[in-house]
């Protein structure tokens, strides 16, 4: 089975140093207005998703829900990740286009 197109782009952005992951790092990127896109795993708790939706809405950062924590982490070469932030306008624009298809 072939991975979703966003999967490869997240990996490329991570290797380029344009993605941070983990609650603290993402929160810092959002509050510091560096985050251009926040990715949240679909299998995150409703509370976690709600928290990120509220933060992103308040700071004007686009948010997209992706498959699950294992695919999100796997795209970055990690075991699993619940939340990640893209800190590059070009990567975020392309990811939004791919995820909104």
mmCIF file of C-alpha atoms in Angstrom:
data_model
loop_
_atom_site.group_PDB
_atom_site.id
_atom_site.type_symbol
_atom_site.label_atom_id
_atom_site.label_comp_id
_atom_site.label_asym_id
_atom_site.label_seq_id
_atom_site.Cartn_x
_atom_site.Cartn_y
_atom_site.Cartn_z
ATOM 1 C CA UNK A 1 0.000 0.000 0.000
ATOM 2 C CA UNK A 2 1.312 3.415 -0.976
ATOM 3 C CA UNK A 3 1.460 6.150 1.699
ATOM 4 C CA UNK A 4 -0.733 9.239 1.382
ATOM 5 C CA UNK A 5 0.909 12.184 -0.452
ATOM 6 C CA UNK A 6 1.001 14.291 2.710
ATOM 7 C CA UNK A 7 3.061 11.588 4.451
ATOM 8 C CA UNK A 8 6.100 12.089 2.211
ATOM 9 C CA UNK A 9 5.856 15.868 2.358
ATOM 10 C CA UNK A 10 5.808 15.825 6.167
ATOM 11 C CA UNK A 11 8.942 13.669 6.114
ATOM 12 C CA UNK A 12 10.672 16.054 3.726
ATOM 13 C CA UNK A 13 9.710 19.084 5.821
ATOM 14 C CA UNK A 14 10.901 17.347 8.999
ATOM 15 C CA UNK A 15 14.281 16.497 7.470
ATOM 16 C CA UNK A 16 14.535 20.132 6.333
ATOM 17 C CA UNK A 17 14.032 21.263 9.938
ATOM 18 C CA UNK A 18 10.690 22.926 9.180
ATOM 19 C CA UNK A 19 8.536 20.835 11.542
ATOM 20 C CA UNK A 20 8.497 20.663 15.331
ATOM 21 C CA UNK A 21 6.565 18.050 17.272
ATOM 22 C CA UNK A 22 5.440 17.518 20.825
ATOM 23 C CA UNK A 23 3.058 19.614 22.910
ATOM 24 C CA UNK A 24 5.612 22.078 24.314
ATOM 25 C CA UNK A 25 7.457 22.731 21.049
ATOM 26 C CA UNK A 26 4.240 23.172 19.079
ATOM 27 C CA UNK A 27 2.724 25.455 21.727
ATOM 28 C CA UNK A 28 5.874 27.586 21.652
ATOM 29 C CA UNK A 29 5.737 27.780 17.833
ATOM 30 C CA UNK A 30 2.062 28.771 17.870
ATOM 31 C CA UNK A 31 2.478 31.390 20.596
ATOM 32 C CA UNK A 32 5.644 32.724 18.958
ATOM 33 C CA UNK A 33 3.763 33.067 15.660
ATOM 34 C CA UNK A 34 6.224 30.760 13.893
ATOM 35 C CA UNK A 35 3.720 27.974 13.174
ATOM 36 C CA UNK A 36 2.101 28.167 9.745
ATOM 37 C CA UNK A 37 0.112 24.932 10.151
ATOM 38 C CA UNK A 38 -0.668 22.570 13.023
ATOM 39 C CA UNK A 39 -1.257 18.864 12.393
ATOM 40 C CA UNK A 40 -3.191 16.843 14.973
ATOM 41 C CA UNK A 41 -3.663 13.070 14.900
ATOM 42 C CA UNK A 42 -7.245 11.927 14.444
ATOM 43 C CA UNK A 43 -6.903 9.474 17.328
ATOM 44 C CA UNK A 44 -5.947 12.218 19.807
ATOM 45 C CA UNK A 45 -8.398 12.699 22.654
ATOM 46 C CA UNK A 46 -11.312 15.061 22.140
ATOM 47 C CA UNK A 47 -9.847 17.304 24.834
ATOM 48 C CA UNK A 48 -6.502 17.494 23.024
ATOM 49 C CA UNK A 49 -8.158 18.224 19.692
ATOM 50 C CA UNK A 50 -10.323 20.886 21.325
ATOM 51 C CA UNK A 51 -7.321 22.527 22.969
ATOM 52 C CA UNK A 52 -5.450 22.747 19.670
ATOM 53 C CA UNK A 53 -8.514 23.956 17.794
ATOM 54 C CA UNK A 54 -8.946 26.772 20.336
ATOM 55 C CA UNK A 55 -5.254 27.744 20.311
ATOM 56 C CA UNK A 56 -5.042 27.730 16.530
ATOM 57 C CA UNK A 57 -8.251 29.712 16.213
ATOM 58 C CA UNK A 58 -7.014 32.305 18.712
ATOM 59 C CA UNK A 59 -3.608 32.715 17.016
ATOM 60 C CA UNK A 60 -4.958 32.395 13.459
ATOM 61 C CA UNK A 61 -3.014 29.244 12.601
ATOM 62 C CA UNK A 62 -4.598 26.705 10.211
ATOM 63 C CA UNK A 63 -5.175 23.265 11.731
ATOM 64 C CA UNK A 64 -5.655 19.964 9.930
ATOM 65 C CA UNK A 65 -6.482 16.526 11.296
ATOM 66 C CA UNK A 66 -4.335 13.700 9.902
ATOM 67 C CA UNK A 67 -4.727 9.915 10.007
ATOM 68 C CA UNK A 68 -3.393 8.768 13.379
ATOM 69 C CA UNK A 69 -0.485 9.272 15.773
ATOM 70 C CA UNK A 70 1.506 6.402 14.257
ATOM 71 C CA UNK A 71 1.293 7.727 10.695
ATOM 72 C CA UNK A 72 2.093 11.278 11.821
ATOM 73 C CA UNK A 73 5.078 10.056 13.828
ATOM 74 C CA UNK A 74 6.135 7.631 11.113
ATOM 75 C CA UNK A 75 6.255 10.444 8.575
ATOM 76 C CA UNK A 76 8.876 12.092 10.805
ATOM 77 C CA UNK A 77 10.772 8.898 11.571
ATOM 78 C CA UNK A 78 9.389 8.756 15.128
ATOM 79 C CA UNK A 79 7.334 6.088 16.870
ATOM 80 C CA UNK A 80 4.261 8.288 17.228
ATOM 81 C CA UNK A 81 3.310 11.947 17.484
ATOM 82 C CA UNK A 82 -0.049 13.501 18.362
ATOM 83 C CA UNK A 83 0.713 17.067 17.308
ATOM 84 C CA UNK A 84 3.196 18.783 15.006
ATOM 85 C CA UNK A 85 3.657 22.311 13.670
ATOM 86 C CA UNK A 86 4.963 23.274 10.234
ATOM 87 C CA UNK A 87 7.093 26.422 10.457
ATOM 88 C CA UNK A 88 7.457 27.093 6.743
ATOM 89 C CA UNK A 89 4.923 28.867 4.528
ATOM 90 C CA UNK A 90 5.697 26.825 1.395
ATOM 91 C CA UNK A 91 5.435 23.434 3.085
ATOM 92 C CA UNK A 92 2.288 24.460 4.963
ATOM 93 C CA UNK A 93 0.584 25.724 1.806
ATOM 94 C CA UNK A 94 1.298 22.456 -0.056
ATOM 95 C CA UNK A 95 0.256 20.307 2.913
ATOM 96 C CA UNK A 96 -3.035 22.174 3.255
ATOM 97 C CA UNK A 97 -3.692 21.620 -0.454
ATOM 98 C CA UNK A 98 -2.944 17.891 -0.155
ATOM 99 C CA UNK A 99 -4.960 17.402 3.037
ATOM 100 C CA UNK A 100 -7.979 19.312 1.723
ATOM 101 C CA UNK A 101 -8.331 17.120 -1.400
#
